[in-house]
Coordinates of C-alpha atoms in Angstrom, one line a residue:
Chain Y
X1175 CA 27.4 -6.0 24.8
X1176 CA 30.1 -6.1 22.1
X1177 CA 28.6 -9.2 20.6
X1178 CA 25.1 -7.8 20.6
X1179 CA 26.4 -4.6 18.9
X1180 CA 28.2 -6.7 16.4
X1181 CA 25.0 -8.6 15.7
X1182 CA 23.2 -5.4 15.2
X1183 CA 25.7 -4.1 12.7
X1184 CA 25.7 -7.4 10.9
X1185 CA 21.9 -7.4 10.7
X1186 CA 21.9 -3.8 9.4
X1187 CA 24.3 -4.6 6.6
X1188 CA 22.8 -7.9 5.6
X1189 CA 19.3 -6.6 5.9
X1190 CA 20.3 -3.7 3.7
X1191 CA 21.7 -6.1 1.1
X1192 CA 18.6 -8.3 1.3
X1193 CA 16.4 -5.3 0.7
X1194 CA 18.4 -4.3 -2.3
X1195 CA 18.2 -7.7 -3.9
X1196 CA 14.5 -8.0 -3.1
X1197 CA 13.6 -4.6 -4.5
X1198 CA 15.5 -5.3 -7.7
X1199 CA 13.9 -8.7 -8.2
X1200 CA 10.4 -7.4 -7.3
X1201 CA 10.6 -4.4 -9.6
X1202 CA 12.0 -6.3 -12.5
X1203 CA 9.5 -9.1 -12.0
X1204 CA 6.7 -6.6 -11.8
X1205 CA 7.9 -5.0 -15.1
X1206 CA 8.1 -8.5 -16.7
X1207 CA 4.6 -9.2 -15.6
X1208 CA 3.4 -6.1 -17.5
X1209 CA 4.1 -8.1 -20.7
X1210 CA 1.5 -10.7 -19.7
X1211 CA -0.8 -11.2 -22.7
X1212 CA 1.3 -8.8 -24.8
X1213 CA 4.5 -10.7 -25.7
X1214 CA 5.2 -11.1 -29.4
X1215 CA 4.1 -14.7 -29.5
X1216 CA 2.0 -16.8 -27.1
X1217 CA 4.9 -19.2 -26.5
X1218 CA 7.0 -16.3 -25.4
X1219 CA 4.2 -15.0 -23.2
X1220 CA 4.3 -18.3 -21.3
X1221 CA 8.1 -18.3 -21.0
X1222 CA 8.3 -14.7 -19.9
X1223 CA 5.5 -15.2 -17.4
X1224 CA 7.5 -18.0 -15.9
X1225 CA 10.6 -15.8 -15.6
X1226 CA 8.5 -13.0 -14.0
X1227 CA 7.3 -15.5 -11.4
X1228 CA 10.8 -16.6 -10.6
X1229 CA 11.9 -13.0 -10.1
X1230 CA 9.0 -12.3 -7.7
X1231 CA 9.7 -15.6 -5.8
X1232 CA 13.3 -14.6 -5.4
X1233 CA 12.2 -11.2 -4.1
X1234 CA 10.0 -13.0 -1.6
X1235 CA 13.0 -15.0 -0.4
X1236 CA 15.2 -11.8 0.1
X1237 CA 12.4 -9.9 1.8
X1238 CA 12.1 -12.8 4.3
X1239 CA 15.8 -12.6 4.9
X1240 CA 15.4 -8.8 5.6
X1241 CA 12.5 -9.7 7.9
X1242 CA 14.8 -12.1 9.7
X1243 CA 17.3 -9.2 10.1
X1244 CA 14.6 -7.2 11.9
X1245 CA 13.5 -4.9 9.1
X1246 CA 9.8 -5.7 9.4
X1247 CA 7.3 -8.1 7.8
X1248 CA 8.1 -9.3 4.3
X1249 CA 4.9 -8.1 2.6
X1250 CA 5.1 -4.7 4.3
X1251 CA 8.7 -4.4 3.1
X1252 CA 7.7 -5.3 -0.5
X1253 CA 4.7 -3.0 -0.7
X1254 CA 4.6 -0.3 1.9
X1255 CA 8.1 1.3 1.8
X1256 CA 8.3 4.7 0.1
X1257 CA 10.1 5.1 -3.2
X1258 CA 12.8 7.0 -1.5
X1259 CA 13.5 4.1 0.8
X1260 CA 14.1 1.6 -2.0
X1261 CA 17.5 0.1 -2.6
X1262 CA 17.2 -1.0 -6.2
X1263 CA 19.4 -0.1 -9.2
X1264 CA 17.5 2.4 -11.4
X1265 CA 17.5 0.0 -14.4
X1266 CA 15.2 -2.5 -12.6
X1267 CA 12.3 0.0 -12.3
X1268 CA 12.5 1.6 -15.7
X1269 CA 9.4 1.3 -17.8
X1270 CA 9.5 -1.6 -20.3
X1271 CA 9.9 0.2 -23.5
X1272 CA 10.0 -2.0 -26.6
X1273 CA 10.8 -5.7 -26.8
X1274 CA 14.5 -5.0 -27.6
X1275 CA 14.9 -2.8 -24.4
X1276 CA 13.0 -5.5 -22.4
X1277 CA 15.2 -8.4 -23.4
X1278 CA 18.5 -6.5 -23.4
X1279 CA 17.8 -5.1 -19.9
X1280 CA 16.9 -8.5 -18.7
X1281 CA 20.0 -10.1 -20.3
X1282 CA 22.3 -7.5 -18.6
X1283 CA 20.5 -7.9 -15.3
X1284 CA 20.6 -11.7 -15.4
X1285 CA 24.3 -11.6 -16.3
X1286 CA 25.1 -9.5 -13.2
X1287 CA 22.7 -11.4 -11.0
X1288 CA 24.5 -14.7 -12.0
X1289 CA 27.9 -13.2 -11.1
X1290 CA 26.5 -11.8 -7.8
X1291 CA 24.7 -15.0 -6.9
X1292 CA 27.8 -17.1 -7.7
X1293 CA 29.7 -15.0 -5.1
X1294 CA 26.9 -15.3 -2.6
X1295 CA 26.7 -19.0 -3.1
X1296 CA 30.2 -19.2 -1.7
X1297 CA 29.1 -17.2 1.4
X1298 CA 30.0 -18.4 4.9
X1299 CA 26.3 -18.1 5.8
X1300 CA 24.4 -21.2 4.8
X1301 CA 21.0 -19.6 4.4
X1302 CA 22.4 -17.0 2.0
X1303 CA 24.5 -19.6 0.2
X1304 CA 21.8 -22.2 -0.3
X1305 CA 19.3 -19.5 -1.5
X1306 CA 21.8 -18.2 -4.0
X1307 CA 22.5 -21.7 -5.3
X1308 CA 18.9 -22.4 -5.9
X1309 CA 18.4 -19.1 -7.7
X1310 CA 21.5 -19.6 -9.8
X1311 CA 19.9 -22.8 -11.3
X1312 CA 16.9 -20.7 -12.4
X1313 CA 18.9 -17.7 -13.5
X1314 CA 20.9 -20.0 -15.8
X1315 CA 17.7 -20.6 -17.9
X1316 CA 16.8 -16.9 -17.8
X1317 CA 20.2 -16.1 -19.1
X1318 CA 20.0 -18.6 -21.9
X1319 CA 16.6 -17.4 -22.9
X1320 CA 17.6 -13.7 -23.0
X1321 CA 20.9 -14.3 -24.6
X1322 CA 19.1 -16.0 -27.5
X1323 CA 16.8 -13.1 -27.9
X1324 CA 19.6 -10.5 -27.8
X1325 CA 21.7 -12.4 -30.4
X1326 CA 18.7 -13.0 -32.7
X1327 CA 17.5 -9.4 -32.6
X1328 CA 21.0 -8.3 -33.4
X1329 CA 21.6 -10.8 -36.2
X1330 CA 18.2 -10.0 -37.8
X1331 CA 19.5 -6.6 -38.8
X1332 CA 17.1 -3.9 -40.0
X1333 CA 14.6 -2.5 -37.6
X1334 CA 15.3 -5.1 -34.9
X1335 CA 19.1 -4.4 -34.8
X1336 CA 18.4 -0.7 -34.8
X1337 CA 16.1 -1.0 -31.9
X1338 CA 18.6 -3.2 -30.0
X1339 CA 21.3 -0.5 -30.6
X1340 CA 18.9 2.1 -29.2
X1341 CA 18.3 -0.1 -26.2
X1342 CA 22.0 -0.5 -25.6
X1343 CA 22.6 3.2 -25.7
X1344 CA 19.7 3.8 -23.2
X1345 CA 20.9 1.1 -20.8
X1346 CA 24.6 1.9 -20.8
X1347 CA 24.4 4.9 -18.4
X1348 CA 22.5 2.6 -15.9
X1349 CA 25.1 -0.1 -15.8
X1350 CA 27.5 1.4 -13.2
X1351 CA 24.7 1.5 -10.6
X1352 CA 23.5 -1.9 -11.5
X1353 CA 26.9 -3.5 -11.1
X1354 CA 27.2 -2.1 -7.5
X1355 CA 25.8 -2.6 -4.1
X1356 CA 23.4 -0.5 -1.9
X1357 CA 25.6 -1.3 1.1
X1358 CA 29.4 -1.1 1.2
X1359 CA 30.7 -4.2 -0.7
X1360 CA 33.9 -4.3 1.4
X1361 CA 31.7 -4.7 4.5
X1362 CA 30.0 -7.7 2.8
X1363 CA 33.4 -9.2 2.1
X1364 CA 34.5 -8.6 5.7
X1365 CA 31.4 -10.3 7.0
X1366 CA 32.1 -13.3 4.8
X1367 CA 28.8 -12.9 2.8
X1368 CA 30.5 -11.9 -0.4
X1369 CA 33.3 -14.2 -1.4
X1370 CA 35.0 -11.7 -3.8
X1371 CA 35.5 -7.9 -3.9
X1372 CA 33.4 -5.7 -6.3
X1373 CA 36.2 -5.2 -8.7
X1374 CA 36.5 -8.9 -9.3
X1375 CA 32.7 -9.2 -9.8
X1376 CA 32.7 -6.4 -12.3
X1377 CA 35.5 -8.1 -14.3
X1378 CA 33.5 -11.3 -14.3
X1379 CA 30.4 -9.4 -15.5
X1380 CA 32.2 -7.9 -18.4
X1381 CA 33.7 -11.2 -19.3
X1382 CA 30.3 -12.8 -19.2
X1383 CA 28.5 -10.4 -21.5
X1384 CA 31.2 -9.2 -24.0
X1385 CA 31.2 -12.0 -26.5
X1386 CA 27.4 -12.3 -26.6
X1387 CA 26.9 -8.5 -27.1
X1388 CA 29.6 -8.5 -29.9
X1389 CA 27.8 -11.4 -31.6
X1390 CA 24.7 -9.2 -31.5
X1391 CA 26.6 -6.4 -33.2
X1392 CA 26.7 -4.2 -30.1
X1393 CA 29.7 -2.1 -29.0
X1394 CA 30.5 -4.3 -26.0
X1395 CA 33.8 -2.6 -25.2
X1396 CA 31.9 0.5 -24.1
X1397 CA 30.7 -1.3 -21.0
X1398 CA 34.2 -1.8 -19.5
X1399 CA 35.1 1.8 -20.2
X1400 CA 31.8 3.0 -18.6
X1401 CA 32.3 0.9 -15.5
X1402 CA 35.9 2.0 -15.1
X1403 CA 34.8 5.7 -15.2
X1404 CA 32.2 5.0 -12.4
X1405 CA 33.8 2.6 -9.9
X1406 CA 31.0 2.8 -7.2
X1407 CA 33.4 1.5 -4.6
X1408 CA 31.3 2.2 -1.5
X1409 CA 27.5 2.0 -1.1
X1410 CA 25.9 3.3 -4.3
X1411 CA 23.4 6.1 -4.1
X1412 CA 19.7 5.5 -4.0
X1413 CA 18.1 5.5 -7.4
X1414 CA 16.1 8.6 -8.4
X1415 CA 12.6 7.6 -7.3
X1416 CA 10.2 8.7 -10.1
X1417 CA 10.1 5.3 -11.8
X1418 CA 9.7 3.5 -8.4
X1419 CA 7.0 5.9 -7.4
X1420 CA 5.0 5.2 -10.6
X1421 CA 5.5 1.5 -10.2
X1422 CA 4.5 1.5 -6.5
X1423 CA 1.4 3.6 -7.2
X1424 CA 0.1 0.7 -9.3
X1425 CA 1.4 -1.9 -6.9
X1426 CA -0.6 -0.5 -4.0
X1427 CA -3.9 -0.4 -5.9
X1428 CA -5.5 -2.9 -3.4
X1429 CA -3.5 -2.4 -0.2
X1430 CA -4.1 1.3 -0.2
X1431 CA -7.8 0.6 0.4
X1432 CA -7.2 -0.1 4.0
X1433 CA -5.6 -2.3 6.6
X1434 CA -6.9 -5.8 6.1
X1435 CA -6.1 -9.4 5.6
X1436 CA -6.0 -10.1 1.8
Chain W
X554 CA -17.7 -43.8 -52.2
X555 CA -17.7 -40.5 -50.2
X556 CA -20.9 -41.7 -48.6
X557 CA -19.3 -45.1 -47.6
X558 CA -16.4 -43.2 -46.2
X559 CA -18.6 -41.1 -44.1
X560 CA -20.6 -44.1 -42.9
X561 CA -17.4 -45.8 -41.9
X562 CA -16.4 -42.6 -40.0
X563 CA -19.8 -42.6 -38.2
X564 CA -19.4 -46.2 -37.3
X565 CA -16.0 -45.4 -35.7
X566 CA -17.7 -42.6 -33.7
X567 CA -20.5 -44.9 -32.6
X568 CA -18.0 -47.5 -31.4
X569 CA -16.5 -44.8 -29.2
X570 CA -13.2 -44.7 -31.2
X571 CA -11.2 -41.5 -31.1
X572 CA -10.3 -39.5 -34.2
X573 CA -6.7 -38.3 -34.7
X574 CA -5.5 -35.2 -36.6
X575 CA -4.4 -37.2 -39.7
X576 CA -7.5 -39.5 -39.9
X577 CA -10.0 -38.8 -42.6
X578 CA -12.9 -36.8 -41.3
X579 CA -16.0 -35.2 -42.9
X580 CA -15.7 -31.5 -43.7
X581 CA -18.4 -30.5 -41.3
X582 CA -16.8 -32.5 -38.5
X583 CA -13.6 -30.5 -39.1
X584 CA -15.4 -27.2 -39.3
X585 CA -17.5 -27.8 -36.2
X586 CA -14.4 -28.7 -34.2
X587 CA -12.4 -25.9 -35.6
X588 CA -15.1 -23.4 -34.7
X589 CA -15.3 -24.8 -31.1
X590 CA -11.6 -25.1 -30.5
X591 CA -10.7 -21.8 -32.2
X592 CA -13.2 -20.0 -29.9
X593 CA -12.0 -21.9 -26.9
X594 CA -8.3 -21.0 -27.6
X595 CA -9.1 -17.3 -28.2
X596 CA -11.3 -17.2 -25.1
X597 CA -8.4 -18.5 -23.0
X598 CA -6.2 -15.8 -24.3
X599 CA -8.7 -13.0 -24.0
X600 CA -9.6 -14.4 -20.6
X601 CA -6.1 -13.6 -19.4
X602 CA -6.7 -9.8 -19.7
X603 CA -9.3 -9.2 -16.9
X604 CA -7.0 -10.9 -14.4
X605 CA -3.8 -9.5 -15.9
X606 CA -5.1 -6.1 -14.8
X607 CA -4.9 -7.2 -11.2
X608 CA -1.4 -8.7 -11.3
X609 CA 0.4 -5.4 -10.7
X610 CA -2.1 -4.5 -8.0
X611 CA -2.2 -7.9 -6.1
X612 CA -2.0 -7.1 -2.4
X613 CA 0.6 -9.6 -1.2
X614 CA 3.6 -11.4 -2.6
X615 CA 1.8 -14.7 -2.4
X616 CA -1.3 -13.3 -4.3
X617 CA 0.9 -11.7 -6.9
X618 CA 2.8 -14.9 -7.6
X619 CA -0.4 -17.0 -7.7
X620 CA -2.2 -14.7 -10.0
X621 CA 0.8 -14.5 -12.3
X622 CA 0.8 -18.3 -12.5
X623 CA -2.9 -18.4 -13.2
X624 CA -2.7 -15.8 -16.1
X625 CA 0.3 -17.8 -17.4
X626 CA -1.8 -21.0 -17.4
X627 CA -4.6 -19.3 -19.3
X628 CA -2.2 -18.1 -22.0
X629 CA -0.7 -21.6 -22.0
X630 CA -4.1 -23.1 -22.5
X631 CA -4.6 -20.8 -25.4
X632 CA -1.3 -22.0 -26.9
X633 CA -2.1 -25.7 -26.5
X634 CA -5.5 -25.2 -28.1
X635 CA -4.1 -23.1 -30.9
X636 CA -1.9 -26.0 -31.8
X637 CA -4.9 -28.3 -32.0
X638 CA -6.8 -25.7 -34.0
X639 CA -3.8 -25.1 -36.3
X640 CA -3.7 -28.8 -37.3
X641 CA -7.4 -28.7 -38.1
X642 CA -7.1 -25.5 -40.0
X643 CA -4.0 -26.5 -42.1
X644 CA -5.9 -28.4 -44.8
X645 CA -8.1 -25.4 -45.2
X646 CA -5.0 -23.3 -45.9
X647 CA -5.3 -21.3 -42.7
X648 CA -2.4 -20.8 -40.2
X649 CA -1.8 -19.4 -36.7
X650 CA -1.4 -15.9 -37.9
X651 CA -4.8 -15.9 -39.5
X652 CA -6.4 -17.6 -36.5
X653 CA -5.1 -14.7 -34.4
X654 CA -6.0 -12.1 -37.0
X655 CA -9.6 -13.3 -36.6
X656 CA -9.7 -11.9 -33.0
X657 CA -8.8 -8.5 -34.3
X658 CA -11.2 -8.5 -37.2
X659 CA -14.0 -10.0 -35.1
X660 CA -14.3 -13.2 -37.1
X661 CA -13.9 -15.3 -34.0
X662 CA -15.9 -14.8 -30.8
X663 CA -14.8 -15.1 -27.2
X664 CA -16.8 -15.9 -24.1
X665 CA -19.2 -13.2 -22.8
X666 CA -17.5 -13.1 -19.4
X667 CA -14.3 -11.8 -20.8
X668 CA -16.0 -8.7 -22.3
X669 CA -16.8 -7.6 -18.8
X670 CA -15.1 -5.2 -16.4
X671 CA -13.3 -6.4 -13.3
X672 CA -13.1 -3.2 -11.3
X673 CA -12.1 -4.6 -7.9
X674 CA -9.8 -7.2 -6.4
X675 CA -13.0 -9.2 -5.5
X676 CA -13.7 -9.5 -9.2
X677 CA -10.3 -11.2 -9.6
X678 CA -11.4 -13.6 -7.0
X679 CA -14.8 -14.2 -8.5
X680 CA -13.3 -14.9 -11.9
X681 CA -11.1 -17.6 -10.4
X682 CA -13.8 -19.1 -8.2
X683 CA -16.9 -19.0 -10.4
X684 CA -15.8 -18.3 -14.0
X685 CA -13.1 -21.0 -13.8
X686 CA -15.6 -23.1 -11.8
X687 CA -18.1 -22.8 -14.7
X688 CA -15.3 -23.5 -17.2
X689 CA -14.4 -26.7 -15.3
X690 CA -17.9 -27.9 -15.8
X691 CA -18.1 -27.1 -19.5
X692 CA -14.6 -28.5 -20.1
X693 CA -14.8 -31.7 -18.2
X694 CA -18.0 -32.4 -20.2
X695 CA -15.8 -32.4 -23.3
X696 CA -13.1 -34.8 -21.9
X697 CA -14.7 -37.7 -23.7
X698 CA -14.7 -35.7 -27.0
X699 CA -14.4 -37.9 -30.1
X700 CA -11.4 -35.8 -31.3
X701 CA -8.4 -37.2 -29.5
X702 CA -6.0 -34.2 -29.7
X703 CA -8.7 -31.9 -28.1
X704 CA -9.5 -34.5 -25.4
X705 CA -5.8 -34.9 -24.5
X706 CA -5.3 -31.1 -24.2
X707 CA -8.4 -30.8 -22.1
X708 CA -7.2 -33.2 -19.6
X709 CA -4.3 -30.9 -18.7
X710 CA -6.5 -27.8 -18.9
X711 CA -9.1 -29.2 -16.5
X712 CA -6.4 -30.2 -14.0
X713 CA -5.0 -26.7 -14.0
X714 CA -8.4 -25.1 -13.9
X715 CA -9.1 -26.8 -10.6
X716 CA -6.1 -25.0 -9.2
X717 CA -7.5 -21.8 -10.5
X718 CA -10.7 -22.4 -8.8
X719 CA -8.9 -23.0 -5.5
X720 CA -6.9 -19.9 -6.0
X721 CA -10.1 -17.9 -6.5
X722 CA -11.7 -19.6 -3.6
X723 CA -8.8 -18.6 -1.4
X724 CA -9.1 -14.9 -2.4
X725 CA -12.9 -15.1 -1.8
X726 CA -12.5 -16.6 1.6
X727 CA -10.1 -13.9 2.8
X728 CA -12.6 -11.3 1.7
X729 CA -15.6 -13.1 3.1
X730 CA -13.9 -13.4 6.5
X731 CA -12.4 -9.9 6.3
X732 CA -13.6 -6.4 7.1
X733 CA -17.2 -5.4 6.5
X734 CA -16.1 -3.3 3.5
X735 CA -14.3 -6.3 2.0
X736 CA -17.4 -8.4 2.3
X737 CA -19.4 -5.6 0.6
X738 CA -16.8 -5.5 -2.2
X739 CA -17.3 -9.2 -2.6
X740 CA -21.0 -9.1 -2.7
X741 CA -21.0 -6.3 -5.3
X742 CA -18.6 -8.4 -7.4
X743 CA -21.0 -11.4 -7.3
X744 CA -23.9 -9.2 -8.2
X745 CA -21.9 -8.0 -11.2
X746 CA -21.0 -11.4 -12.4
X747 CA -24.0 -13.6 -11.7
X748 CA -26.0 -13.0 -14.9
X749 CA -22.9 -13.2 -17.1
X750 CA -22.0 -16.6 -15.5
X751 CA -25.4 -18.0 -16.2
X752 CA -25.2 -16.9 -19.8
X753 CA -21.7 -18.4 -20.1
X754 CA -23.2 -21.9 -20.6
X755 CA -25.2 -20.6 -23.6
X756 CA -28.9 -20.4 -24.4
X757 CA -31.1 -23.5 -23.5
X758 CA -32.2 -24.0 -27.0
X759 CA -30.3 -26.9 -28.7
X760 CA -29.0 -25.3 -31.9
X761 CA -28.4 -27.3 -35.1
X762 CA -24.6 -27.0 -34.6
X763 CA -25.0 -28.3 -31.0
X764 CA -27.1 -31.2 -32.2
X765 CA -24.5 -32.2 -34.9
X766 CA -21.8 -32.0 -32.3
X767 CA -23.7 -34.4 -30.2
X768 CA -24.1 -36.8 -33.1
X769 CA -20.4 -36.6 -33.7
X770 CA -19.8 -37.1 -30.0
X771 CA -17.8 -33.9 -29.9
X772 CA -20.0 -33.0 -26.9
X773 CA -22.6 -35.0 -25.0
X774 CA -24.3 -32.5 -22.7
X775 CA -26.7 -29.6 -23.5
X776 CA -26.1 -26.1 -22.3
X777 CA -28.9 -26.3 -19.8
X778 CA -27.6 -29.6 -18.3
X779 CA -24.3 -27.9 -17.7
X780 CA -25.9 -24.8 -16.2
X781 CA -27.9 -27.0 -13.8
X782 CA -24.8 -28.8 -12.7
X783 CA -23.1 -25.5 -12.0
X784 CA -26.0 -24.3 -9.9
X785 CA -26.1 -27.6 -8.0
X786 CA -22.4 -27.3 -7.2
X787 CA -22.1 -23.6 -6.5
X788 CA -25.3 -22.3 -5.0
X789 CA -24.7 -24.0 -1.7
X790 CA -21.0 -22.9 -1.7
X791 CA -21.9 -19.3 -2.4
X792 CA -24.4 -19.3 0.4
X793 CA -22.0 -21.0 2.7
X794 CA -19.6 -18.1 2.6
X795 CA -22.4 -15.7 3.5
X796 CA -23.1 -14.2 0.1
X797 CA -26.5 -13.6 -1.3
X798 CA -27.2 -14.7 -4.9
X799 CA -28.8 -11.7 -6.7
X800 CA -31.8 -13.6 -8.0
X801 CA -34.9 -13.7 -5.9
X802 CA -36.5 -16.3 -8.3
X803 CA -33.7 -18.8 -7.7
X804 CA -35.0 -22.0 -6.2
X805 CA -34.6 -25.7 -6.6
X806 CA -37.8 -27.3 -8.0
X807 CA -37.9 -30.6 -6.2
X808 CA -40.6 -32.1 -8.4
X809 CA -38.8 -31.4 -11.6
X810 CA -35.4 -31.9 -10.1
X811 CA -34.3 -28.6 -11.7
X812 CA -33.1 -25.2 -10.6
X813 CA -35.4 -22.3 -11.5
X814 CA -33.8 -19.0 -12.1
X815 CA -34.3 -15.6 -13.7
X816 CA -33.1 -16.1 -17.3
X817 CA -30.2 -13.9 -18.4
X818 CA -31.0 -11.4 -21.1
X819 CA -30.1 -13.9 -23.9
X820 CA -30.4 -11.3 -26.7
X821 CA -28.3 -8.6 -25.0
X822 CA -25.5 -11.0 -24.1
X823 CA -25.5 -12.7 -27.5
X824 CA -25.0 -9.2 -29.0
X825 CA -22.1 -8.5 -26.7
X826 CA -20.4 -11.6 -28.0
X827 CA -21.4 -11.3 -31.6
X828 CA -20.7 -7.6 -32.0
X829 CA -18.0 -7.1 -29.4
X830 CA -19.9 -4.4 -27.6
X831 CA -19.3 -5.3 -24.0
X832 CA -17.8 -2.7 -21.7
X833 CA -14.3 -4.0 -22.2
X834 CA -14.5 -5.8 -25.6
X835 CA -12.8 -3.1 -27.7
X836 CA -10.1 -2.4 -25.1
X837 CA -9.1 -6.0 -24.8
X838 CA -9.1 -6.5 -28.6
X839 CA -6.8 -3.5 -28.7
X840 CA -4.5 -5.3 -26.3
X841 CA -4.4 -8.3 -28.6
X842 CA -3.7 -6.1 -31.5
X843 CA -0.8 -4.6 -29.6
X844 CA 0.6 -8.1 -29.0
X845 CA -0.1 -9.4 -32.5
X846 CA 0.4 -6.5 -34.8
X847 CA 2.6 -4.1 -32.9
X848 CA 5.1 -6.9 -32.1
X849 CA 5.1 -8.3 -35.7
X850 CA 8.6 -6.8 -36.1
X851 CA 9.9 -9.2 -33.4
X852 CA 8.5 -12.3 -35.1
X853 CA 9.8 -11.1 -38.5
X854 CA 13.2 -10.5 -36.9
X855 CA 13.2 -14.0 -35.4
X856 CA 12.6 -15.6 -38.8
X857 CA 15.4 -13.5 -40.4
X858 CA 17.8 -14.4 -37.6
X859 CA 17.1 -18.1 -37.8
X860 CA 17.3 -18.1 -41.6
X861 CA 20.6 -16.3 -41.4
X862 CA 21.8 -18.9 -38.8
X863 CA 20.9 -21.8 -41.2
X864 CA 22.6 -20.1 -44.2

């Protein structure tokens, strides 16, 4: 009985984390895909579309893990859950805004994702660890790509740098919730899924982005201060659901027609 | 002297040799190619929009990923073709920016099918299955083109288009085997697209430009030959999935060895392409304007940043 109860608790925690990771990747990948055909140059269109596909593929992997934890079928988890049931950080569902907001958001998300994946790659659970290792390889290229954009826009000065500063100011309040977990991170450490506590991961995140943001002329030091003011030690609160609601309304354009095989 | 040069060029063409970007070529060969490839490039890019509309709405994770990959491919084809067009345009003093401006000013046309609405998920399937199926036929007919850079790019494009066709076919099969209302949605989409797809191959008359392209071995088949090939390949497939082709006059004339069909309204469709007056023409040109003109600040910033990095 105790073993079964333990397994249920474990599944609830791990499934909750898988859903968070899945919702974040799906929403960001969806937002990325809104740039299809609209990126500043056709070469970038192709590159960005590739990144968008990676994100949705990662989401698919995490939804399948949630399914394995007994949360329901992967597509239903991706498409049919209400906005209020979502576990994403608010930043992932925000509308795209301009190119500066798009690339800076992506850069910050990728930086955190890399830190988080590196910790999951050392997990005691081989399914989680091998999935995280595979994604880390792809995220490495996303990170390089976005880093280049952020630095270039910052160094260009003028309108581009002004837009980048505007994007930074808009993104800063969203960072404490991004760099957090929808389930209690200490429980993840106790289960051996997360190899390091949240405070360590936050330090690694700040260390990863500081130099690049400074090169781009952004006040990077504000991030550490903002995170310190909002530690988010337990499970972070659910994001306000208006952005997710708008996003899901589009996403269910076909499924809402009726139950069917598509 | 110029005449001798031209004669030597034609001798190369007749021997089946391939022409490279830096080889000498007659002006009208360059212009014919540029017009063809520029329109092809732009059509690939404009062709991304009808399907892009369905990426956010795709009904499963698998469909979403596969449609995103397809739209990416189309933009990628546009990019490859633009590079070929840029090389041809350079001696004329025209660059990528101008080739793109031409979409917005209406100087370059794009295929009739991309001026149309795609109001249901079934339309996204029909585009992959039949529009890409039609494109495979016109593009494989160009694989032996005398201009080597175009032929090389087409090889990759054709390989990818065949994945697109399978992607479309997979969507179609799910709908055809699905609920009655899904089959109805599919039939309606076919009804919407049929005439446009027949027009896609162009009017049967061999224009002066088409005749010169054949002399130069840029292309070797007429529009009508390609349309006939499409009908031979797809009429049985469409019927096999239980769909009805919306043309009561469609039949295979055994004696002539040709398909007979109700002709598309050549004049109406030509005007759609020439004047950008299809139901979605202006909306899609506006999207391109958004990408090209509204994002100009990003391209300018990149140039400044890279220049600053070098200095």
